[in-house]
XYZ file of C-alpha atoms in Angstrom:
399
model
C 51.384 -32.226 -117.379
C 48.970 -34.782 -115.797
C 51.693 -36.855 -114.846
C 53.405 -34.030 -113.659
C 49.965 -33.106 -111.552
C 49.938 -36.374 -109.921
C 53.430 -36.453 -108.702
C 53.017 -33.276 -107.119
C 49.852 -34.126 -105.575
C 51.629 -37.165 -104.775
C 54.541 -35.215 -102.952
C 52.263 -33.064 -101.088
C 50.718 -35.895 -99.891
C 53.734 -37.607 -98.620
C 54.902 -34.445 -96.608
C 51.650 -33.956 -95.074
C 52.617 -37.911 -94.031
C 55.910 -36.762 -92.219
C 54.897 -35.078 -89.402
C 57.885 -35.897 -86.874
C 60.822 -35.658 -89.598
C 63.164 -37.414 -87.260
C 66.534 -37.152 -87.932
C 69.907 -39.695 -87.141
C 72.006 -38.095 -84.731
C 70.481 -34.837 -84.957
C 70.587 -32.275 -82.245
C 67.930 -29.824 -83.524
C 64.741 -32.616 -83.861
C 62.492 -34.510 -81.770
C 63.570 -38.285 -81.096
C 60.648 -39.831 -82.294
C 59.218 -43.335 -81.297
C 57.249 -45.384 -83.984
C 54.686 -47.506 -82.022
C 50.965 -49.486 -82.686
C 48.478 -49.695 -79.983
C 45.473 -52.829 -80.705
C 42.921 -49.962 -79.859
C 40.473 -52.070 -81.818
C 39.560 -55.239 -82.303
C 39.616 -58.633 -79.711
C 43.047 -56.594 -77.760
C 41.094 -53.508 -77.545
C 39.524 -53.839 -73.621
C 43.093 -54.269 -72.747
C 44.490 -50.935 -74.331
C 41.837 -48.861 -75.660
C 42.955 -46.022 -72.999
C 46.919 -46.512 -74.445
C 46.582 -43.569 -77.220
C 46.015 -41.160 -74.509
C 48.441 -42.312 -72.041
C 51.207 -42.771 -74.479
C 50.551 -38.782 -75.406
C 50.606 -37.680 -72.036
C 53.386 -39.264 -71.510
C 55.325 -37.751 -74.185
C 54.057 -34.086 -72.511
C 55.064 -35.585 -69.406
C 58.763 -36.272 -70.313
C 58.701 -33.154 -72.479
C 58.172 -31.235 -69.488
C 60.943 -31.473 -67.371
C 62.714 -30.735 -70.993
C 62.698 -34.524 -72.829
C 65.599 -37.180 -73.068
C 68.999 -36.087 -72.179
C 71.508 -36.344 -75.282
C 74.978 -36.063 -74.238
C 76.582 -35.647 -77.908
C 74.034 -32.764 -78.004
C 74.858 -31.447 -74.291
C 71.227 -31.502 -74.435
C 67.739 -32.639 -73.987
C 65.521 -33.187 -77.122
C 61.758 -33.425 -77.192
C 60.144 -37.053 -77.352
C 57.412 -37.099 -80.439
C 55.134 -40.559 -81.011
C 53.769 -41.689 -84.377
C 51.011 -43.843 -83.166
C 48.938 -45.997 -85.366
C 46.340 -48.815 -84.400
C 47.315 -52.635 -85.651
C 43.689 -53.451 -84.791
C 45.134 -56.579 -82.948
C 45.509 -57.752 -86.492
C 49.098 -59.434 -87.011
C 49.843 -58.622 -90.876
C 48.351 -54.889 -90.085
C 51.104 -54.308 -87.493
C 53.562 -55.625 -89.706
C 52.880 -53.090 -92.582
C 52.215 -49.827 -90.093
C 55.621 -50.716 -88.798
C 57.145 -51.026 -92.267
C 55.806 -47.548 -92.965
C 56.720 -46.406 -90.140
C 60.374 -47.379 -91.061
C 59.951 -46.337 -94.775
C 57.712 -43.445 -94.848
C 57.643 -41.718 -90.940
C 61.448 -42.885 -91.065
C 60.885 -42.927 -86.805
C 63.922 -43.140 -85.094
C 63.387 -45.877 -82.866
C 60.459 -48.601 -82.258
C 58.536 -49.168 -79.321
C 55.960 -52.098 -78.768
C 53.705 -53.914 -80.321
C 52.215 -55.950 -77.769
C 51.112 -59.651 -77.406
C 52.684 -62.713 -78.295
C 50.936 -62.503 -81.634
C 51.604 -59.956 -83.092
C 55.685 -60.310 -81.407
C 56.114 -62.793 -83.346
C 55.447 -61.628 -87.108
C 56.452 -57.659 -86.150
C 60.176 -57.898 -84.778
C 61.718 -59.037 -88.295
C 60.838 -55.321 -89.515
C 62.835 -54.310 -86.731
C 65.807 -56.262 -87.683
C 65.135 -55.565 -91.296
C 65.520 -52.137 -91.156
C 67.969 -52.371 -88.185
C 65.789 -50.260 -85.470
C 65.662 -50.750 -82.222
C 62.601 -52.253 -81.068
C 61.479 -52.086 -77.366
C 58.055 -54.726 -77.317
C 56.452 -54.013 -74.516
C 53.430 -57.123 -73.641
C 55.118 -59.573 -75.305
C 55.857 -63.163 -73.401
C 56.496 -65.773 -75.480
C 60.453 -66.852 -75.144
C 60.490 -68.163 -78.203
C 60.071 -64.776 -79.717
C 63.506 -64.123 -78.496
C 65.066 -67.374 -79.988
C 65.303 -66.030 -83.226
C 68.687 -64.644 -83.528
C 67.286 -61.329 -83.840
C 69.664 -58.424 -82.725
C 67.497 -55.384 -82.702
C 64.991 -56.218 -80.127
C 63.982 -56.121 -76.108
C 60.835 -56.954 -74.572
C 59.867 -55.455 -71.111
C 56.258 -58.199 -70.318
C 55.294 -58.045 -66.874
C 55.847 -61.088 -65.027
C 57.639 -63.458 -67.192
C 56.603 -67.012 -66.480
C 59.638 -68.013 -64.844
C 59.352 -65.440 -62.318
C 55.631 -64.962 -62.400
C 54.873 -66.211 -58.736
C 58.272 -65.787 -57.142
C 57.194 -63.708 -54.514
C 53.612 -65.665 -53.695
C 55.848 -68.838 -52.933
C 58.407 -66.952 -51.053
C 55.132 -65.432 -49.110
C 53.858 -69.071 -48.358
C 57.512 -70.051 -46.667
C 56.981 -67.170 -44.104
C 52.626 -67.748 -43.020
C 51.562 -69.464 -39.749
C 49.878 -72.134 -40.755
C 51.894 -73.159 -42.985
C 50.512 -74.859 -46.326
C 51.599 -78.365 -47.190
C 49.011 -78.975 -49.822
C 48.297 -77.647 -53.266
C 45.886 -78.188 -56.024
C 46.081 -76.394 -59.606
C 43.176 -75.348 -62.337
C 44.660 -74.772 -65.701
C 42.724 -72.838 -68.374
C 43.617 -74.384 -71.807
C 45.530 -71.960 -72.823
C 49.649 -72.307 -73.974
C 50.563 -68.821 -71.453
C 48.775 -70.901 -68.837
C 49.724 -74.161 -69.427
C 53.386 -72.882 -68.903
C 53.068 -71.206 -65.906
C 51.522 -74.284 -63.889
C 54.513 -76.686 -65.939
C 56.612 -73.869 -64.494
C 55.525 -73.176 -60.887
C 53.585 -76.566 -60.032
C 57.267 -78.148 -60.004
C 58.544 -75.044 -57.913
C 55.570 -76.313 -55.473
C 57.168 -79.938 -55.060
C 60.387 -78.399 -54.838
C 59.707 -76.066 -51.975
C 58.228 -79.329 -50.232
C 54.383 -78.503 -50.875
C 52.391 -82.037 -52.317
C 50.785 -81.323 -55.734
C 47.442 -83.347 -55.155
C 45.795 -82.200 -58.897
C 45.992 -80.368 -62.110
C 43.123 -79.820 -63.888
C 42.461 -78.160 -67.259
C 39.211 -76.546 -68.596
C 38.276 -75.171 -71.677
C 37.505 -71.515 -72.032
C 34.140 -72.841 -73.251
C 33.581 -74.721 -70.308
C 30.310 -73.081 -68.295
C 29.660 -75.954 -65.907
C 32.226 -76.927 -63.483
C 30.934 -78.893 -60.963
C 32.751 -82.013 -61.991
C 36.252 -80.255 -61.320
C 34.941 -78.291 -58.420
C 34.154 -81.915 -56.770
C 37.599 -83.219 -57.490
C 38.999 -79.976 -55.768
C 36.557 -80.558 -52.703
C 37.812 -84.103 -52.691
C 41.246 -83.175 -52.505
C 41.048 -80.478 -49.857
C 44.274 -78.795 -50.337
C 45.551 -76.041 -48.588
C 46.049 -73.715 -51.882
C 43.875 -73.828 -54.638
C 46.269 -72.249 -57.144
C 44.035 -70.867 -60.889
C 46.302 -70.057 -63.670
C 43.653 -68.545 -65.197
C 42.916 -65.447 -67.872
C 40.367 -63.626 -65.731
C 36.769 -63.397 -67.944
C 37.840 -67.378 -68.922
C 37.369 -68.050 -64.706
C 34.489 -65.775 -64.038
C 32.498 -69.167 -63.995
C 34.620 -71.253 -61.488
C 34.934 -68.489 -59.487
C 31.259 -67.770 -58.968
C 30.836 -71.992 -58.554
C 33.510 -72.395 -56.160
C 31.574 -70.413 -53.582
C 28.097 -71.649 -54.277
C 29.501 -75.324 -54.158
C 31.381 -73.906 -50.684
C 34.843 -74.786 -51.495
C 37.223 -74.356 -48.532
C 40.852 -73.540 -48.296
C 43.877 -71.404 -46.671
C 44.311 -69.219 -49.929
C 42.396 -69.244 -53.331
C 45.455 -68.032 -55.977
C 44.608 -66.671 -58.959
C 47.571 -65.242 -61.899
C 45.046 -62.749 -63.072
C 43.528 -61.160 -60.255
C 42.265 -58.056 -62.439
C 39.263 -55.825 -62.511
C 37.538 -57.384 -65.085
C 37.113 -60.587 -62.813
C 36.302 -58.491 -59.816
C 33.960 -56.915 -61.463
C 32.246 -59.835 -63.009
C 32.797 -61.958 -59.806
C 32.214 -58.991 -57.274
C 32.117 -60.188 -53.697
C 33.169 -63.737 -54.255
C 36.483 -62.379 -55.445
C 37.205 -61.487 -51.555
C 40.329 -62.993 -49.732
C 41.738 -64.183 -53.240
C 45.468 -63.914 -53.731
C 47.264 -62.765 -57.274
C 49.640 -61.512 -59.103
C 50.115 -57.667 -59.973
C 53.025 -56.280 -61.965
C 53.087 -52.990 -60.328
C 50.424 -50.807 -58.112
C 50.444 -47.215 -57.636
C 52.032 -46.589 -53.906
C 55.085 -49.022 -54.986
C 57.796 -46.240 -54.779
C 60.307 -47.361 -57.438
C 62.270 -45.305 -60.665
C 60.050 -43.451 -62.598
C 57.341 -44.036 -60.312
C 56.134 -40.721 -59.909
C 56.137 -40.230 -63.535
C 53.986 -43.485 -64.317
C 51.539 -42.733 -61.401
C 50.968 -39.301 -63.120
C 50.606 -40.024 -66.520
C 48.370 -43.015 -65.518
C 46.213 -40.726 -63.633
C 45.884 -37.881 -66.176
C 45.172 -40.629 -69.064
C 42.445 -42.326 -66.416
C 44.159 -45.681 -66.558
C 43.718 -48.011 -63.583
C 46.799 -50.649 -62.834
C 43.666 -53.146 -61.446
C 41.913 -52.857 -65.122
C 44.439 -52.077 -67.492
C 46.709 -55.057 -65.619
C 49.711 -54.829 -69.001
C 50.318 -51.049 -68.547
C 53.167 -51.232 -66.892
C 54.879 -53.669 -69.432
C 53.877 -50.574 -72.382
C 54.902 -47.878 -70.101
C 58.587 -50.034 -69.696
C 58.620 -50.004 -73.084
C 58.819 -46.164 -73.387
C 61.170 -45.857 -69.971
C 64.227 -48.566 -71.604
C 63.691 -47.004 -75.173
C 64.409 -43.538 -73.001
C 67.212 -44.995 -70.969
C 68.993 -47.173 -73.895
C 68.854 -43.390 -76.003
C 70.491 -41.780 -72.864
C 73.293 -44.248 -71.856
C 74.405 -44.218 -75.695
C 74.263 -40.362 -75.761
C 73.322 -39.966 -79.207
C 70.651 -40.297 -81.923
C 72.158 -43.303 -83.248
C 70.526 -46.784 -84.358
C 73.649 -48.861 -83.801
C 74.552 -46.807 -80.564
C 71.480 -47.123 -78.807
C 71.552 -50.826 -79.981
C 74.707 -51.696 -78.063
C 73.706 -49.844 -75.184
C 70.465 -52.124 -74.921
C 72.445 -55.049 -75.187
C 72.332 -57.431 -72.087
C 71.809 -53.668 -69.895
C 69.773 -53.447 -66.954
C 67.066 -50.520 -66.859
C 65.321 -48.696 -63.904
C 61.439 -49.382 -63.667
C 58.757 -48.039 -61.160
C 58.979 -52.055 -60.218
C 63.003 -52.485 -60.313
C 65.475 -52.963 -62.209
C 65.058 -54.930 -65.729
C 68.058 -57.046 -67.090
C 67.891 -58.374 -70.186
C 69.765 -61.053 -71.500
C 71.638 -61.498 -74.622
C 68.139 -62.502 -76.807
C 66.755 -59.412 -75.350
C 64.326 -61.284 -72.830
C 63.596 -59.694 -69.951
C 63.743 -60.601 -65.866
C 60.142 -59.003 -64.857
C 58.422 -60.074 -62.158
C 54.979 -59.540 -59.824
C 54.211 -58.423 -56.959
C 51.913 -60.395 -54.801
C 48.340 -58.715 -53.767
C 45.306 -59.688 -52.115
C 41.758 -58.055 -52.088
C 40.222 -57.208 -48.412
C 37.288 -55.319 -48.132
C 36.631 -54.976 -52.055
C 40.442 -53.024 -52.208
C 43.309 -54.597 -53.535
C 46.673 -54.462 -51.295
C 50.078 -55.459 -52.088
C 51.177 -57.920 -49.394
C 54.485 -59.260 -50.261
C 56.958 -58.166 -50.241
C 56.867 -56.211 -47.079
C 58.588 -53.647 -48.113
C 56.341 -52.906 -51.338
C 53.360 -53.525 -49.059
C 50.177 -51.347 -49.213
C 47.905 -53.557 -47.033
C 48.381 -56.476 -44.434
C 48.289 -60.257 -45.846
C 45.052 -61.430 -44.068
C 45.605 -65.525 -43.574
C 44.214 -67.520 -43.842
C 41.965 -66.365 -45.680
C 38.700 -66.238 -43.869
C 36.407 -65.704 -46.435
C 37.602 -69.223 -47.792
C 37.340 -70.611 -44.567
């Protein structure tokens, strides 16, 4: 009878576990998305807010009805089981394993970041689920031979500063010089490999590369090369609190150029940096204004959930996530696994920033728009068509 006691116990416990029951190809149950947000832990500043959002926007798509099913002739209400990895690796490997084995979630969306892409996406293929990742960069995630998995990051490195070097082909003066600042870090390190032989390509002379340390406090040693040098564009590929420091020294020690560049022109720098941030060029993955698929829905969920594109810089990359998941479900027209699998496969989606191709690993196309803060607001400036604010250059404040 005791054992008897504890199974039941143990049953009841279990169904009070299953609160989505999704259901294969059903018509009559919510398609539900299995999902981990790092809302603690070292990832936390950069998603703590995600919970909410990725609510709303399940009340958001759920309004106009939820995702269109065309076996079911059809729309069927979008659920989320959401639990938090902690930014831990092996944790978002076992809340996605229950979310296969216990939630039984129809379809995966995230995690994010490059660490916790890499151990996560075997589930996926274990358990053959789609997985959508959303912030996750690495290529070599993608080499893997996996077959049940898309990322949506935005920018990718090879197309991170597409548009800022198409921008510098079109300014009066024209730059010939360029100079780059590497933080130590592997994302980083790739995107100057990457884009400091685009420079030399488009004709500008690369006159230095140097790397710091995100230790590194003190940097008038590489501030006095970079005065030396005088180039034109002073290029940072940079995390943003790891270049609070050399953007602070860089205007005490007076450093002069046509454009200071920076890949991570966020709010946490600006706000850490305030007015010396002024004039600075970056990179932006999407801004609210940008008219674009979806757009209206992103802009309002973001708003609702009080999520700023400026401080929350990956959100579009989650919210991408949510938007292929949606449109790979749709273009199958059923509840399937293996459906929705060979719908996603080498597709193009619809984003509030353009269309998303992904290749046959599943990697994705994503770019950035290029922006520039005047008068303590960030614009988009290029391209023109996207643009929310005039490119001021030079830039004077670096004048």
């Amino acid at each position: 009878m005791k054992t008897l006691s504890h199974l039941m116990m143990g049953a009841a416990a279990l169904a009070t576990y299953l609160p989505a029951h999704a259901a294969q190809g059903s018509c009559t149950e919510p398609i539900v998305f299995g999902t981990t947000i790092s809302e603690t832990g070292p990832f936390s500043t950069l998603a703590d807010r995600w919970r909410k959002m990725t609510e709303v926007f399940a009340e958001e798509v759920n309004k106009s009805g939820g995702i269109a099913v065309k076996a079911c002739n059809k729309k069927l209400p979008l659920k989320f089981v959401i639990y938090d990895d902690q930014s831990v690796p092996a944790t978002a490997v076992a809340l996605f394993e229950k979310m296969a084995t216990v939630d039984k979630v129809d379809f995966f969306v995230g995690p994010d970041w490059s660490s916790l892409g890499g151990p996560v996406p075997p589930v996926a293929d274990k358990h053959k689920i789609p997985m959508v990742m959303a912030n996750v960069a690495t290529p070599s995630v993608y080499d893997r031979g996996l077959k049940y998995i898309w990322g949506t990051p935005f920018p990718v490195v090879p197309n991170w500063s597409t548009r800022y070097f198409e921008m510098l082909t079109t300014v009066s003066p024209k730059p010939q010089t360029i100079f780059f600042i590497t933080h130590d870090n592997p994302v980083m390190k790739g995107i100057t490999a990457t884009w400091s032989k685009k420079a030399e390509e488009q004709g500008l002379k690369v006159l230095g590369n140097e790397t710091f340390s995100a230790e590194l406090k003190d940097f008038t040693a590489l501030i006095a090369k970079v005065r030396a040098a005088k180039a034109d564009i002073i290029y940072v590929s940079s995390f943003d609190n790891a270049s609070v420091p050399l953007v602070q020294q860089m205007r005490q020690l007076k450093v002069r150029a046509m454009d200071v560049h920076h890949t991570m022109l966020t709010g946490a720098l600006s706000r850490q940096v305030g007015k010396d941030i002024e004039g600075m060029t970056g990179e932006l993955s999407w801004y609210p204004g940008i008219k674009g698929a979806y757009s209206d829905l992103v802009e309002t969920v973001m708003k609702r959930s009080d999520v700023s594109m400026f401080d929350y810089i990956w959100t579009l990359g989650r919210l991408t996530s949510y938007l292929a998941m949606i449109q790979g479900i749709e273009k199958a027209g059923v509840v399937d696994r293996e459906k929705v699998k060979e719908a996603l496969f080498k597709s193009t989606i619809k984003s509030p920033a353009g269309d998303v191709s992904f290749d046959e690993r599943g990697f994705p196309n994503t770019g950035a728009f290029t922006v520039q803060m005047n008068g303590g607001k960030v614009n988009v400036v290029w391209p023109p068509e996207a643009a929310t604010g005039k490119l001021v250059w030079p830039s004077p404040s670096w004048q």
